[in-house]
PDB file of C-alpha atoms in Angstrom:
ATOM      1  CA  MET D   1      37.099-115.473-114.606  1.00 45.00           C
ATOM      2  CA  SER D   2      40.919-115.938-114.443  1.00 43.00           C
ATOM      3  CA  ARG D   3      43.214-113.326-113.008  1.00 41.00           C
ATOM      4  CA  ARG D   4      44.741-112.847-116.408  1.00 41.00           C
ATOM      5  CA  ARG D   5      41.502-112.299-118.133  1.00 41.00           C
ATOM      6  CA  ALA D   6      40.350-109.955-115.374  1.00 42.00           C
ATOM      7  CA  PHE D   7      42.900-107.435-116.513  1.00 41.00           C
ATOM      8  CA  THR D   8      41.014-105.282-118.953  1.00 40.00           C
ATOM      9  CA  ALA D   9      41.607-102.632-121.453  1.00 37.00           C
ATOM     10  CA  ALA D  10      41.448-100.106-118.656  1.00 37.00           C
ATOM     11  CA  ALA D  11      45.085-101.066-117.949  1.00 37.00           C
ATOM     12  CA  LEU D  12      45.934 -99.092-121.148  1.00 34.00           C
ATOM     13  CA  GLY D  13      44.143 -96.080-119.731  1.00 35.00           C
ATOM     14  CA  ALA D  14      41.715 -95.860-122.652  1.00 34.00           C
ATOM     15  CA  LEU D  15      38.216 -96.379-121.392  1.00 36.00           C
ATOM     16  CA  ALA D  16      34.667 -95.676-122.450  1.00 36.00           C
ATOM     17  CA  THR D  17      33.412 -92.879-120.274  1.00 34.00           C
ATOM     18  CA  PRO D  18      29.765 -92.132-120.234  1.00 34.00           C
ATOM     19  CA  LEU D  19      28.701 -88.489-119.939  1.00 32.00           C
ATOM     20  CA  LEU D  20      27.895 -87.598-116.315  1.00 34.00           C
ATOM     21  CA  ALA D  21      25.917 -84.677-114.861  1.00 34.00           C
ATOM     22  CA  GLN D  22      28.181 -81.889-113.819  1.00 36.00           C
ATOM     23  CA  PRO D  23      28.755 -81.559-110.005  1.00 37.00           C
ATOM     24  CA  SER D  24      28.202 -78.393-108.129  1.00 38.00           C
ATOM     25  CA  ALA D  25      31.151 -76.018-107.585  1.00 40.00           C
ATOM     26  CA  THR D  26      31.272 -77.014-103.867  1.00 43.00           C
ATOM     27  CA  ALA D  27      30.955 -80.833-104.173  1.00 43.00           C
ATOM     28  CA  PRO D  28      34.002 -82.587-105.591  1.00 54.00           C
ATOM     29  CA  GLN D  29      33.255 -85.524-107.888  1.00 67.00           C
ATOM     30  CA  VAL D  30      35.097 -88.687-107.716  1.00 76.00           C
ATOM     31  CA  GLN D  31      34.889 -91.278-110.572  1.00 77.00           C
ATOM     32  CA  VAL D  32      36.133 -94.780-110.115  1.00 82.00           C
ATOM     33  CA  GLN D  33      36.185 -97.963-112.162  1.00 81.00           C
ATOM     34  CA  LEU D  34      37.696-101.407-111.623  1.00 81.00           C
ATOM     35  CA  GLY D  35      40.059-101.914-114.624  1.00 76.00           C
ATOM     36  CA  GLY D  36      41.452-105.370-113.595  1.00 77.00           C
ATOM     37  CA  VAL D  37      42.641-107.589-110.816  1.00 77.00           C
ATOM     38  CA  MET D  38      46.197-109.021-110.547  1.00 76.00           C
ATOM     39  CA  GLY D  39      46.588-111.372-107.602  1.00 76.00           C
ATOM     40  CA  SER D  40      46.034-109.382-104.348  1.00 80.00           C
ATOM     41  CA  ARG D  41      46.079-106.009-106.126  1.00 85.00           C
ATOM     42  CA  ALA D  42      43.427-104.156-108.095  1.00 85.00           C
ATOM     43  CA  LEU D  43      43.818-101.680-110.945  1.00 83.00           C
ATOM     44  CA  LEU D  44      41.486 -98.810-110.159  1.00 83.00           C
ATOM     45  CA  VAL D  45      40.872 -95.996-112.641  1.00 81.00           C
ATOM     46  CA  ILE D  46      40.252 -92.906-110.443  1.00 82.00           C
ATOM     47  CA  ASN D  47      39.237 -89.722-112.272  1.00 76.00           C
ATOM     48  CA  GLY D  48      40.809 -91.146-115.460  1.00 70.00           C
ATOM     49  CA  GLN D  49      44.144 -92.021-113.775  1.00 75.00           C
ATOM     50  CA  PRO D  50      45.087 -95.707-113.230  1.00 78.00           C
ATOM     51  CA  GLN D  51      46.107 -96.711-109.662  1.00 83.00           C
ATOM     52  CA  MET D  52      47.297-100.143-108.633  1.00 85.00           C
ATOM     53  CA  LEU D  53      46.326-100.699-105.075  1.00 88.00           C
ATOM     54  CA  ALA D  54      46.679-103.571-102.505  1.00 90.00           C
ATOM     55  CA  VAL D  55      43.865-104.229 -99.977  1.00 89.00           C
ATOM     56  CA  GLY D  56      43.904-101.457 -97.459  1.00 89.00           C
ATOM     57  CA  GLY D  57      45.686 -98.952 -99.856  1.00 89.00           C
ATOM     58  CA  ALA D  58      44.222 -95.615-100.857  1.00 90.00           C
ATOM     59  CA  ALA D  59      44.555 -93.042-103.687  1.00 87.00           C
ATOM     60  CA  GLY D  60      42.506 -90.169-104.922  1.00 83.00           C
ATOM     61  CA  GLY D  61      39.969 -90.441-102.171  1.00 85.00           C
ATOM     62  CA  VAL D  62      39.374 -94.073-102.797  1.00 89.00           C
ATOM     63  CA  ARG D  63      40.315 -96.931-100.404  1.00 89.00           C
ATOM     64  CA  LEU D  64      40.380-100.652-101.452  1.00 91.00           C
ATOM     65  CA  LEU D  65      38.705-102.603 -98.781  1.00 90.00           C
ATOM     66  CA  ALA D  66      38.457-106.173-100.341  1.00 89.00           C
ATOM     67  CA  LEU D  67      38.956-108.243-103.424  1.00 88.00           C
ATOM     68  CA  GLN D  68      37.041-111.304-104.402  1.00 84.00           C
ATOM     69  CA  GLY D  69      37.223-112.813-107.932  1.00 80.00           C
ATOM     70  CA  ASP D  70      36.619-110.066-110.426  1.00 78.00           C
ATOM     71  CA  THR D  71      34.968-107.761-107.917  1.00 82.00           C
ATOM     72  CA  ALA D  72      36.337-105.134-105.518  1.00 87.00           C
ATOM     73  CA  GLN D  73      34.872-103.329-102.544  1.00 87.00           C
ATOM     74  CA  VAL D  74      36.028 -99.798-102.236  1.00 88.00           C
ATOM     75  CA  GLU D  75      35.185 -96.847 -99.945  1.00 87.00           C
ATOM     76  CA  VAL D  76      34.565 -93.398-101.243  1.00 82.00           C
ATOM     77  CA  GLY D  77      33.580 -90.506 -99.064  1.00 76.00           C
ATOM     78  CA  GLY D  78      32.536 -92.857 -96.311  1.00 76.00           C
ATOM     79  CA  ARG D  79      30.359 -94.950 -98.631  1.00 80.00           C
ATOM     80  CA  SER D  80      31.190 -98.603 -99.522  1.00 80.00           C
ATOM     81  CA  LEU D  81      30.750 -99.650-103.171  1.00 81.00           C
ATOM     82  CA  THR D  82      31.162-102.943-104.990  1.00 83.00           C
ATOM     83  CA  LEU D  83      32.863-102.555-108.470  1.00 85.00           C
ATOM     84  CA  ARG D  84      33.155-105.333-111.110  1.00 80.00           C
ATOM     85  CA  VAL D  85      35.776-105.704-113.863  1.00 75.00           C
ATOM     86  CA  GLY D  86      34.366-104.377-117.086  1.00 62.00           C
ATOM     87  CA  GLY D  87      31.639-102.408-115.294  1.00 64.00           C
ATOM     88  CA  SER D  88      30.894 -98.751-116.037  1.00 61.00           C
ATOM     89  CA  PRO D  89      32.542 -95.988-114.006  1.00 64.00           C
ATOM     90  CA  VAL D  90      30.788 -94.944-110.815  1.00 69.00           C
ATOM     91  CA  ALA D  91      30.666 -91.188-110.132  1.00 63.00           C
ATOM     92  CA  LEU D  92      30.095 -89.801-106.589  1.00 62.00           C
ATOM     93  CA  VAL D  93      29.510 -86.216-105.571  1.00 50.00           C
ATOM     94  CA  GLY D  94      30.261 -85.399-101.902  1.00 46.00           C
ATOM     95  CA  GLY D  95      30.053 -89.166-101.020  1.00 46.00           C
ATOM     96  CA  ALA D  96      26.739 -89.686-102.830  1.00 48.00           C
ATOM     97  CA  PRO D  97      26.141 -91.195-106.255  1.00 47.00           C
ATOM     98  CA  ALA D  98      26.118 -88.476-108.946  1.00 44.00           C
ATOM     99  CA  PRO D  99      22.931 -88.122-110.963  1.00 44.00           C
ATOM    100  CA  ALA D 100      23.572 -89.385-114.493  1.00 42.00           C
ATOM    101  CA  THR D 101      22.245 -88.212-117.796  1.00 42.00           C
ATOM    102  CA  ALA D 102      20.316 -90.465-120.077  1.00 45.00           C
ATOM    103  CA  SER D 103      22.586 -93.211-121.249  1.00 55.00           C
ATOM    104  CA  ARG D 104      22.431 -92.546-124.906  1.00 78.00           C
ATOM    105  CA  GLU D 105      25.976 -91.138-125.635  1.00 83.00           C
ATOM    106  CA  ILE D 106      29.502 -92.780-125.218  1.00 86.00           C
ATOM    107  CA  VAL D 107      32.642 -90.668-125.079  1.00 86.00           C
ATOM    108  CA  LEU D 108      35.875 -92.424-125.969  1.00 87.00           C
ATOM    109  CA  THR D 109      39.483 -91.069-125.642  1.00 85.00           C
ATOM    110  CA  ALA D 110      42.202 -92.375-127.849  1.00 85.00           C
ATOM    111  CA  GLY D 111      45.065 -94.359-126.305  1.00 80.00           C
ATOM    112  CA  PRO D 112      48.602 -95.043-127.397  1.00 75.00           C
ATOM    113  CA  GLY D 113      48.928 -95.034-131.178  1.00 81.00           C
ATOM    114  CA  GLY D 114      45.599 -93.118-131.580  1.00 86.00           C
ATOM    115  CA  HIS D 115      43.485 -96.270-131.178  1.00 88.00           C
ATOM    116  CA  PHE D 116      40.050 -96.089-129.381  1.00 89.00           C
ATOM    117  CA  MET D 117      40.072 -98.975-126.972  1.00 88.00           C
ATOM    118  CA  ALA D 118      37.604 -99.606-124.267  1.00 85.00           C
ATOM    119  CA  GLY D 119      36.163-102.278-121.908  1.00 84.00           C
ATOM    120  CA  GLY D 120      32.562-103.396-122.602  1.00 87.00           C
ATOM    121  CA  ALA D 121      30.510-106.515-122.516  1.00 91.00           C
ATOM    122  CA  ILE D 122      28.942-109.143-124.659  1.00 93.00           C
ATOM    123  CA  ASN D 123      25.907-110.956-123.342  1.00 92.00           C
ATOM    124  CA  GLY D 124      26.846-109.553-119.963  1.00 88.00           C
ATOM    125  CA  GLN D 125      30.483-110.810-119.880  1.00 89.00           C
ATOM    126  CA  ALA D 126      33.366-108.362-119.811  1.00 88.00           C
ATOM    127  CA  VAL D 127      35.368-107.902-123.071  1.00 89.00           C
ATOM    128  CA  ASN D 128      38.084-105.609-124.651  1.00 87.00           C
ATOM    129  CA  PHE D 129      37.077-103.617-127.613  1.00 92.00           C
ATOM    130  CA  MET D 130      39.002-101.669-130.154  1.00 92.00           C
ATOM    131  CA  VAL D 131      36.984 -99.416-132.423  1.00 94.00           C
ATOM    132  CA  ASP D 132      37.530-100.284-136.122  1.00 93.00           C
ATOM    133  CA  THR D 133      35.503 -98.114-138.447  1.00 92.00           C
ATOM    134  CA  GLY D 134      36.888-100.165-141.476  1.00 90.00           C
ATOM    135  CA  ALA D 135      35.413-103.459-140.185  1.00 90.00           C
ATOM    136  CA  THR D 136      31.951-104.433-141.381  1.00 91.00           C
ATOM    137  CA  THR D 137      30.941-106.242-138.301  1.00 93.00           C
ATOM    138  CA  ILE D 138      32.226-107.036-134.703  1.00 96.00           C
ATOM    139  CA  ALA D 139      35.099-109.518-135.096  1.00 95.00           C
ATOM    140  CA  MET D 140      36.657-111.832-132.466  1.00 95.00           C
ATOM    141  CA  SER D 141      38.809-114.939-132.171  1.00 93.00           C
ATOM    142  CA  GLN D 142      37.686-118.539-131.846  1.00 93.00           C
ATOM    143  CA  SER D 143      39.142-118.627-128.328  1.00 92.00           C
ATOM    144  CA  GLU D 144      37.214-115.461-127.217  1.00 93.00           C
ATOM    145  CA  ALA D 145      34.015-116.930-128.535  1.00 94.00           C
ATOM    146  CA  SER D 146      34.581-120.014-126.590  1.00 93.00           C
ATOM    147  CA  ARG D 147      35.314-117.952-123.491  1.00 92.00           C
ATOM    148  CA  LEU D 148      31.974-116.199-123.910  1.00 93.00           C
ATOM    149  CA  GLY D 149      30.154-119.364-124.473  1.00 93.00           C
ATOM    150  CA  LEU D 150      28.842-118.464-127.866  1.00 94.00           C
ATOM    151  CA  ASP D 151      27.113-121.264-129.762  1.00 91.00           C
ATOM    152  CA  LEU D 152      28.634-121.446-133.259  1.00 92.00           C
ATOM    153  CA  ARG D 153      26.717-124.510-134.454  1.00 89.00           C
ATOM    154  CA  ASN D 154      23.954-122.473-136.087  1.00 87.00           C
ATOM    155  CA  GLY D 155      26.284-119.755-137.409  1.00 91.00           C
ATOM    156  CA  GLN D 156      26.638-119.117-141.109  1.00 91.00           C
ATOM    157  CA  ARG D 157      30.081-120.322-142.325  1.00 90.00           C
ATOM    158  CA  GLY D 158      32.045-118.329-145.028  1.00 85.00           C
ATOM    159  CA  LEU D 159      35.257-116.820-146.055  1.00 80.00           C
ATOM    160  CA  SER D 160      36.779-113.423-145.136  1.00 75.00           C
ATOM    161  CA  GLY D 161      39.786-111.646-146.668  1.00 68.00           C
ATOM    162  CA  THR D 162      42.403-110.501-144.096  1.00 66.00           C
ATOM    163  CA  ALA D 163      45.979-109.169-144.185  1.00 62.00           C
ATOM    164  CA  ASN D 164      47.127-112.854-143.905  1.00 65.00           C
ATOM    165  CA  GLY D 165      44.916-114.044-146.722  1.00 70.00           C
ATOM    166  CA  THR D 166      41.513-115.596-146.919  1.00 80.00           C
ATOM    167  CA  VAL D 167      40.383-117.360-143.690  1.00 79.00           C
ATOM    168  CA  PRO D 168      37.226-119.284-142.769  1.00 87.00           C
ATOM    169  CA  VAL D 169      34.875-117.438-140.455  1.00 89.00           C
ATOM    170  CA  VAL D 170      31.513-118.127-138.752  1.00 93.00           C
ATOM    171  CA  MET D 171      28.869-115.364-138.826  1.00 94.00           C
ATOM    172  CA  ILE D 172      26.604-115.068-135.761  1.00 95.00           C
ATOM    173  CA  THR D 173      24.339-112.674-134.092  1.00 95.00           C
ATOM    174  CA  LEU D 174      25.194-111.393-130.653  1.00 95.00           C
ATOM    175  CA  GLY D 175      22.259-110.920-128.215  1.00 94.00           C
ATOM    176  CA  ARG D 176      23.651-107.915-126.280  1.00 93.00           C
ATOM    177  CA  VAL D 177      26.630-105.617-126.867  1.00 93.00           C
ATOM    178  CA  ARG D 178      27.405-102.995-124.266  1.00 90.00           C
ATOM    179  CA  LEU D 179      29.897-100.118-124.416  1.00 88.00           C
ATOM    180  CA  GLY D 180      29.905 -97.658-121.579  1.00 79.00           C
ATOM    181  CA  GLU D 181      26.341 -97.249-120.292  1.00 78.00           C
ATOM    182  CA  VAL D 182      24.749 -98.032-123.742  1.00 87.00           C
ATOM    183  CA  GLU D 183      23.681-101.510-124.765  1.00 88.00           C
ATOM    184  CA  VAL D 184      22.267-102.601-128.139  1.00 91.00           C
ATOM    185  CA  ALA D 185      20.623-105.923-129.096  1.00 93.00           C
ATOM    186  CA  ASN D 186      21.063-108.269-131.984  1.00 94.00           C
ATOM    187  CA  VAL D 187      24.465-107.215-133.356  1.00 95.00           C
ATOM    188  CA  GLN D 188      26.116-109.158-136.187  1.00 95.00           C
ATOM    189  CA  ALA D 189      29.589-110.580-135.619  1.00 95.00           C
ATOM    190  CA  VAL D 190      32.094-112.837-137.238  1.00 94.00           C
ATOM    191  CA  VAL D 191      34.378-115.385-135.321  1.00 95.00           C
ATOM    192  CA  MET D 192      37.893-115.934-136.826  1.00 91.00           C
ATOM    193  CA  PRO D 193      40.440-118.697-136.199  1.00 88.00           C
ATOM    194  CA  ALA D 194      43.357-116.324-135.600  1.00 83.00           C
ATOM    195  CA  GLN D 195      44.261-115.146-132.161  1.00 86.00           C
ATOM    196  CA  MET D 196      43.336-111.471-131.397  1.00 88.00           C
ATOM    197  CA  PRO D 197      44.271-109.348-128.370  1.00 86.00           C
ATOM    198  CA  TYR D 198      40.999-107.644-128.537  1.00 88.00           C
ATOM    199  CA  ILE D 199      37.567-107.676-130.202  1.00 94.00           C
ATOM    200  CA  LEU D 200      37.216-105.310-133.200  1.00 95.00           C
ATOM    201  CA  LEU D 201      34.152-103.093-132.753  1.00 96.00           C
ATOM    202  CA  GLY D 202      33.010-102.789-136.212  1.00 94.00           C
ATOM    203  CA  ASN D 203      30.069-101.122-138.097  1.00 95.00           C
ATOM    204  CA  SER D 204      27.431-103.636-137.205  1.00 94.00           C
ATOM    205  CA  PHE D 205      27.616-101.888-133.772  1.00 95.00           C
ATOM    206  CA  LEU D 206      28.930 -98.354-134.853  1.00 95.00           C
ATOM    207  CA  SER D 207      26.136 -97.860-137.400  1.00 94.00           C
ATOM    208  CA  ARG D 208      23.685 -97.761-134.513  1.00 93.00           C
ATOM    209  CA  PHE D 209      25.231 -94.443-133.493  1.00 93.00           C
ATOM    210  CA  GLN D 210      25.949 -90.972-134.812  1.00 93.00           C
ATOM    211  CA  MET D 211      29.707 -90.694-134.704  1.00 92.00           C
ATOM    212  CA  ARG D 212      31.668 -87.477-134.191  1.00 91.00           C
ATOM    213  CA  ARG D 213      35.417 -87.140-133.653  1.00 89.00           C
ATOM    214  CA  GLU D 214      37.191 -84.142-132.271  1.00 87.00           C
ATOM    215  CA  ASN D 215      40.989 -84.644-132.150  1.00 85.00           C
ATOM    216  CA  ASP D 216      41.478 -87.486-129.577  1.00 86.00           C
ATOM    217  CA  VAL D 217      37.860 -87.694-128.563  1.00 88.00           C
ATOM    218  CA  MET D 218      35.132 -89.813-130.257  1.00 90.00           C
ATOM    219  CA  ARG D 219      31.468 -89.261-129.389  1.00 89.00           C
ATOM    220  CA  LEU D 220      28.907 -92.014-130.228  1.00 91.00           C
ATOM    221  CA  ALA D 221      25.313 -90.884-129.814  1.00 91.00           C
ATOM    222  CA  LEU D 222      22.707 -93.623-130.049  1.00 89.00           C
ATOM    223  CA  ARG D 223      20.359 -93.143-133.008  1.00 86.00           C
ATOM    224  CA  PRO D 224      16.580 -92.668-132.221  1.00 80.00           C
TER     225      PRO D 224
END
């Protein structure tokens, strides 16, 4: 993964945050996620706050020990952890991993402009999503599909109306789509020729969930 691509939507401060078990009153919880890598520095999101650290630097009880490709080794409470760009947040209580609830609910917080943006994965590869409740399916650019190694040869070709007019698209099925700690299989998507700064997360994914919004917070609960 290139350094540019390793810089994910976490840089915008709008991340998918899975629900975590509440820590005890005497054991402080630290939640950390690797949002991106820029040269010799890492963007760590610590308790929801982005921190750009060089190797050896520390913030919020987290020290950056090493960087390699799209992974970072950090120390929290005397424990060494390996984080990966696009991976889910890791929560620790008193230096030990926090017990997590069943991974059936995703909590999103609105970013600048009121958009819900989050890092996730398609077929195990990190991507940037923006929730679009008006989109029928997941939508991505041709270049993003190529980066993900998606095979379009057997896709169904068609036309789609956009703000810029009618464009040719390829309809495919994605094997695995993950947001936060929740992953679903066999999700419909369209690949478009236009460049897009993120992947639109449409209703082919969202319809698998019960969606509830409260001000700037969106909750997605996986349907039984």
